[in-house]
Amino acid sequence: MTSLAAAPSPSVRVRAPGKINLSLRVGPVEEDGYHPLVTVFQAVALHEEVTATEVADGVGLSLTVDGPQADRVPLDASNLAWRAAEVLAEHVGTSPDVALHLSKGVPVAGGMAGGSADAAATLVACDALWGAGLSRAELSGLAARLGSDVPFALLGHTAVGTGRGHLLTPAMSRGEFHWAFATRDEGLSTPAVYGRFDEMYGTTAPPVDVADDNGLMQALRAGDPTALGAALHNDLEPAALELRPELERTLEIARNGGALGAMVSGSGPTVAALARSRQHALAIAATWTAEDAADAVWCTTAPAAGARVL
Ligand code: ATP
């Protein structure tokens, strides 16, 4: 008698990138509690991979995670990937029967939107697995409901974000930039950073204006890392530094090491340093490690493509 191995369940694997905010301009808080933003996103070549595998009808959702910081990721409905599968299932009128596996390559809680990348990748993976055939515009609409960084993880490359950061206009960027990142195990809560920003600037923060990033956009179009380094901007940096003063030393080490620019990434606590080359990025990262100015270091390039099926 011949034994037949069960055929593997169909599955779809999707990769989506983390991001850096090359510029983050934050306006005065509005009545609904949100801040108007102008931000220049660039996707980085640190990726999340989501595998969506078919399960029998009625089995429901399950979630597993691997990667260096997997123990810090929730495995329940508070995970953005879980919510993405539910939102897509509801939209297409099916039940969210799927096994999701996340391979995390983006630092967790580092202001680099790894959870948002998981959500974007899950939308693309479940759309393919369930044969839903949604357009990118439809997926982007669902992405915006999940979080303001999720549409950019779908799009990738470089884009200007307005509104809450979710209204995206693709932007041109030439060549490849080299980055080093210093992450900390102890995260920094995004609401706490915005809260400190409000205490520092209240309603006196000037309104945001995309024209303030003209120099940065020119540096990107020219592929000029020196000009880009000089144009990096983060309105949340003073608030993040007040909450975590030790990040000053991490910035200083990068600058002393010849970084073309160094800043707190998004709401922190990750510090980002723009380097001249891959070797230079590795050297900055090595100094952070040697001087105990980071819990982990990461070197990568930007830009990178948005969520896509592998
Ligand atoms: P934020 O959008 O808050 O700036 P972040 O980019 O700093 O997020 P993430 O790694 O995306 O960092 O997630 C921050 C927190 O969200 C984590 O500490 C975790 O509790 C929760 N979370 C929800 N879903 C995920 C996910 N898929 N991966 C990682 N964390 C997640």
Coordinates of C-alpha atoms and ligand atoms in Angstrom, one line a residue:
M1 CA 0.0 0.0 0.0
T2 CA 1.3 3.4 -0.9
S3 CA 1.1 6.1 1.8
L4 CA 0.2 9.5 0.5
A5 CA 1.6 12.5 2.4
A6 CA -1.1 15.2 3.0
A7 CA -0.7 18.1 0.5
P8 CA 0.6 21.2 2.3
S9 CA -2.0 23.8 2.9
P10 CA -1.8 26.8 0.5
S11 CA 0.1 29.7 1.9
V12 CA 1.2 33.1 0.8
R13 CA 4.4 34.9 2.0
V14 CA 4.6 38.7 1.9
R15 CA 7.4 41.0 2.8
A16 CA 6.9 44.6 4.0
P17 CA 9.5 47.2 5.1
G18 CA 10.1 49.3 8.2
K19 CA 10.4 53.0 7.8
I20 CA 12.2 56.1 8.9
N21 CA 10.8 59.6 9.1
L22 CA 13.5 61.7 7.4
S23 CA 11.4 64.7 8.4
L24 CA 8.6 64.8 11.0
R25 CA 6.9 68.1 11.4
V26 CA 4.2 68.2 14.1
G27 CA 1.5 71.0 14.3
P28 CA -0.4 72.1 17.3
V29 CA -2.8 69.6 18.8
E30 CA -6.4 69.8 17.4
E31 CA -9.7 69.5 19.2
D32 CA -10.0 65.8 18.5
G33 CA -6.6 65.3 20.2
Y34 CA -4.7 64.5 16.9
H35 CA -1.7 66.5 15.6
P36 CA -1.5 67.5 11.9
L37 CA 1.7 66.1 10.5
V38 CA 3.9 66.6 7.5
T39 CA 6.4 63.8 7.3
V40 CA 8.8 62.4 4.7
F41 CA 8.8 58.6 4.9
Q42 CA 11.5 56.4 3.5
A43 CA 11.2 52.6 3.7
V44 CA 14.3 50.8 5.0
A45 CA 15.6 47.4 4.0
L46 CA 14.7 45.9 7.4
H47 CA 11.7 43.7 6.7
E48 CA 8.8 41.9 8.3
E49 CA 7.7 38.7 6.6
V50 CA 4.1 37.4 7.1
T51 CA 3.1 34.0 6.0
A52 CA -0.7 33.4 5.8
T53 CA -1.7 29.7 5.6
E54 CA -5.1 28.4 4.8
V55 CA -7.0 26.6 7.6
A56 CA -10.4 24.8 7.5
D57 CA -13.6 26.9 7.6
G58 CA -14.5 28.0 11.1
V59 CA -11.1 27.4 12.7
G60 CA -10.6 31.1 13.1
L61 CA -7.3 33.1 13.4
S62 CA -4.1 32.0 15.0
L63 CA -0.8 33.9 15.3
T64 CA 2.9 32.8 15.8
V65 CA 6.0 35.0 15.8
D66 CA 9.7 34.5 15.4
G67 CA 12.7 36.9 15.3
P68 CA 15.2 38.4 17.8
Q69 CA 12.5 40.3 19.8
A70 CA 9.6 38.0 19.3
D71 CA 8.9 37.7 23.0
R72 CA 7.9 41.4 23.0
V73 CA 5.1 41.0 20.4
P74 CA 1.5 40.3 21.5
L75 CA -0.1 37.1 20.1
D76 CA -3.8 38.1 20.5
A77 CA -6.3 40.5 18.9
S78 CA -4.1 43.5 20.0
N79 CA -1.6 42.5 17.3
L80 CA -2.0 44.7 14.3
A81 CA -1.6 41.7 12.0
W82 CA -4.5 40.0 13.7
R83 CA -6.6 43.1 13.3
A84 CA -5.6 43.4 9.6
A85 CA -6.9 39.9 8.9
E86 CA -10.2 40.7 10.7
V87 CA -10.7 44.0 8.9
L88 CA -10.0 42.4 5.5
A89 CA -12.3 39.4 6.2
E90 CA -15.1 41.7 7.2
H91 CA -14.6 43.9 4.1
V92 CA -14.8 40.9 1.7
G93 CA -17.6 39.2 3.7
T94 CA -15.7 36.0 4.8
S95 CA -14.6 34.7 8.2
P96 CA -11.0 35.3 9.2
D97 CA -9.9 31.6 9.0
V98 CA -6.1 31.8 8.6
A99 CA -2.9 30.9 10.4
L100 CA -0.5 33.9 10.4
H101 CA 3.2 33.6 11.1
L102 CA 5.3 36.8 11.5
S103 CA 9.1 36.8 11.0
K104 CA 10.2 40.1 12.6
G105 CA 13.2 41.9 11.1
V106 CA 12.2 45.4 12.2
P107 CA 13.1 46.5 15.8
V108 CA 10.0 46.2 18.1
A109 CA 8.6 49.4 19.6
G110 CA 11.4 51.4 18.0
G111 CA 9.4 54.0 16.1
M112 CA 10.1 52.1 12.8
A113 CA 6.6 50.8 12.3
G114 CA 7.3 47.1 12.4
G115 CA 3.7 46.4 13.6
S116 CA 2.4 48.5 10.7
A117 CA 4.5 46.6 8.3
D118 CA 3.0 43.4 9.7
A119 CA -0.5 44.8 9.1
A120 CA 0.3 45.8 5.5
A121 CA 1.8 42.5 4.8
T122 CA -1.2 40.7 6.3
L123 CA -3.6 42.6 4.1
V124 CA -1.7 41.7 1.0
A125 CA -1.2 38.0 2.0
C126 CA -4.9 37.4 3.0
D127 CA -6.1 39.2 -0.1
A128 CA -4.1 36.8 -2.2
L129 CA -4.9 33.7 -0.1
W130 CA -8.6 34.4 -0.2
G131 CA -8.6 35.4 -3.8
A132 CA -10.2 38.7 -2.9
G133 CA -8.5 40.7 -5.7
L134 CA -8.7 44.1 -4.0
S135 CA -7.0 47.0 -5.7
R136 CA -4.0 48.7 -4.0
A137 CA -6.3 51.7 -3.4
E138 CA -8.9 49.6 -1.6
L139 CA -6.1 47.9 0.5
S140 CA -4.7 51.4 1.3
G141 CA -8.2 52.5 2.5
L142 CA -8.3 49.5 4.9
A143 CA -4.7 50.1 5.9
A144 CA -5.6 53.7 7.0
R145 CA -8.2 52.3 9.3
L146 CA -5.6 50.1 11.0
G147 CA -3.1 52.9 11.7
S148 CA -1.6 56.0 10.1
D149 CA 1.7 54.3 9.3
V150 CA 0.1 51.2 7.6
P151 CA -0.6 52.8 4.1
F152 CA 3.1 53.7 3.8
A153 CA 4.2 50.1 4.5
L154 CA 2.0 49.1 1.6
L155 CA 3.5 51.7 -0.7
G156 CA 7.2 51.7 0.3
H157 CA 10.0 53.7 -1.3
T158 CA 9.7 57.4 -0.4
A159 CA 6.6 59.5 0.2
V160 CA 5.4 62.7 1.8
G161 CA 2.6 62.0 4.4
T162 CA 0.1 64.7 5.4
G163 CA -3.0 64.7 7.5
R164 CA -2.1 62.2 10.3
G165 CA 0.7 60.9 8.1
H166 CA -1.7 58.7 6.1
L167 CA -2.4 60.9 3.0
L168 CA 0.6 59.9 0.9
T169 CA 2.2 61.5 -2.2
P170 CA 5.1 59.4 -3.6
A171 CA 8.4 61.3 -3.9
M172 CA 11.5 60.7 -5.9
S173 CA 14.7 59.6 -4.3
R174 CA 17.9 58.7 -6.2
G175 CA 20.5 56.1 -5.2
E176 CA 20.9 54.3 -1.9
F177 CA 21.5 55.7 1.6
H178 CA 23.3 53.9 4.4
W179 CA 21.9 54.0 7.9
A180 CA 22.8 52.8 11.4
F181 CA 20.2 52.4 14.1
A182 CA 20.6 52.2 17.9
T183 CA 17.6 50.6 19.6
R184 CA 16.8 50.3 23.3
D185 CA 15.0 47.5 25.0
E186 CA 12.9 49.9 27.0
G187 CA 10.4 51.5 24.6
L188 CA 9.1 55.0 24.6
S189 CA 5.4 55.4 24.5
T190 CA 4.3 57.4 21.4
P191 CA 1.4 59.1 23.4
A192 CA 3.8 60.0 26.2
V193 CA 6.1 61.7 23.6
Y194 CA 3.2 63.7 22.1
G195 CA 2.0 64.6 25.6
R196 CA 5.4 66.0 26.4
F197 CA 5.4 67.8 23.0
D198 CA 2.1 69.4 24.0
E199 CA 3.5 70.5 27.4
M200 CA 6.5 72.0 25.7
Y201 CA 4.7 73.8 22.8
G202 CA 1.0 73.6 23.6
T203 CA -1.0 75.4 20.9
T204 CA 2.0 77.6 20.1
A205 CA 3.7 75.1 17.7
P206 CA 3.7 76.7 14.2
P207 CA 1.4 75.2 11.6
V208 CA 3.1 72.5 9.5
D209 CA 4.1 73.4 5.9
V210 CA 5.3 71.0 3.2
A211 CA 7.5 73.7 1.8
D212 CA 9.7 73.5 4.9
D213 CA 11.0 70.2 3.4
N214 CA 12.0 71.6 0.0
G215 CA 15.7 71.3 0.8
L216 CA 15.3 67.7 2.0
M217 CA 13.3 66.8 -1.2
Q218 CA 16.0 68.3 -3.3
A219 CA 18.7 66.3 -1.5
L220 CA 16.7 63.1 -2.2
R221 CA 16.2 63.9 -5.8
A222 CA 19.9 64.6 -6.2
G223 CA 20.9 61.4 -4.2
D224 CA 23.1 63.7 -2.1
P225 CA 23.7 62.1 1.4
T226 CA 25.6 65.1 2.8
A227 CA 22.7 67.5 2.0
L228 CA 20.2 64.9 3.2
G229 CA 22.1 64.6 6.5
A230 CA 21.9 68.4 7.0
A231 CA 18.2 68.5 6.2
L232 CA 17.0 65.7 8.6
H233 CA 14.3 67.0 11.0
N234 CA 12.2 65.7 13.9
D235 CA 9.9 68.0 15.9
L236 CA 9.4 65.2 18.4
E237 CA 13.2 65.0 19.2
P238 CA 13.2 67.6 22.1
A239 CA 10.3 65.8 23.8
A240 CA 11.8 62.4 23.3
L241 CA 15.2 63.6 24.7
E242 CA 13.5 65.1 27.8
L243 CA 11.9 61.8 28.5
R244 CA 15.1 59.8 27.7
P245 CA 18.1 62.1 28.3
E246 CA 20.6 59.2 27.7
L247 CA 19.8 59.3 24.0
E248 CA 21.8 62.6 23.8
R249 CA 25.0 60.5 24.2
T250 CA 23.9 58.1 21.5
L251 CA 23.4 61.1 19.1
E252 CA 26.8 62.6 20.1
I253 CA 28.7 59.4 19.5
A254 CA 27.2 59.2 16.0
R255 CA 28.1 62.8 15.3
N256 CA 31.6 62.4 16.6
G257 CA 31.9 59.3 14.4
G258 CA 31.3 61.5 11.3
A259 CA 27.6 60.7 10.7
L260 CA 26.2 63.0 8.0
G261 CA 23.1 63.5 10.3
A262 CA 21.8 61.9 13.5
M263 CA 18.4 62.1 15.0
V264 CA 15.8 60.4 17.2
S265 CA 13.7 58.3 14.8
G266 CA 10.0 59.2 15.0
S267 CA 8.9 59.1 18.6
G268 CA 12.0 57.2 19.6
P269 CA 13.8 55.7 21.4
T270 CA 15.6 54.5 18.3
V271 CA 18.5 56.8 17.2
A272 CA 19.2 56.9 13.5
A273 CA 22.5 57.9 11.9
L274 CA 23.1 58.6 8.2
A275 CA 26.4 57.3 7.1
R276 CA 28.7 57.8 4.0
S277 CA 28.8 54.1 3.2
R278 CA 28.0 50.6 4.5
Q279 CA 31.5 50.4 6.2
H280 CA 30.9 53.8 7.8
A281 CA 27.4 52.7 9.1
L282 CA 29.1 49.5 10.6
A283 CA 31.7 51.7 12.2
I284 CA 29.1 53.9 13.9
A285 CA 27.2 50.9 15.1
A286 CA 30.4 49.3 16.5
T287 CA 31.1 52.4 18.5
W288 CA 27.6 52.5 19.9
T289 CA 28.1 48.9 21.0
A290 CA 31.6 49.5 22.4
E291 CA 30.4 52.5 24.4
D292 CA 27.3 50.8 25.6
A293 CA 25.1 53.4 24.0
A294 CA 22.5 51.0 22.5
D295 CA 20.9 47.6 23.5
A296 CA 21.0 46.5 19.8
V297 CA 22.4 48.0 16.6
W298 CA 21.1 47.6 13.0
C299 CA 22.7 48.6 9.7
T300 CA 20.7 48.9 6.5
T301 CA 20.0 50.8 3.4
A302 CA 17.1 52.9 2.1
P303 CA 14.8 53.2 0.2
A304 CA 13.1 49.8 -0.1
A305 CA 10.0 48.5 -1.9
G306 CA 6.6 48.3 -0.2
A307 CA 4.6 45.2 0.7
R308 CA 4.9 42.5 -2.0
V309 CA 4.2 38.8 -2.4
L310 CA 7.5 36.7 -2.3
Ligands
ATP1 P1 4.3 53.0 16.9 O1 3.4 52.9 15.7 O2 3.6 53.0 18.2 O3 5.3 54.1 16.8 P2 6.6 51.3 16.7 O4 6.9 51.5 15.3 O5 7.4 52.1 17.7 O6 5.1 51.6 16.9 P3 6.0 48.5 16.7 O7 7.0 47.4 16.8 O8 5.2 48.6 15.5 O9 6.7 49.8 17.1 O10 4.9 48.3 17.9 C1 4.8 48.9 19.1 C2 3.9 48.2 20.1 O11 2.7 47.7 19.5 C3 4.6 46.9 20.6 O12 5.3 47.2 21.8 C4 3.5 45.9 20.8 O13 3.0 45.9 22.1 C5 2.4 46.4 19.9 N1 2.2 45.6 18.7 C6 1.0 45.3 18.1 N2 1.1 44.6 17.0 C7 2.4 44.4 16.8 C8 3.2 43.7 15.8 N3 2.7 43.0 14.8 N4 4.6 43.7 16.0 C9 5.1 44.3 17.0 N5 4.4 45.0 18.0 C10 3.1 45.0 17.9

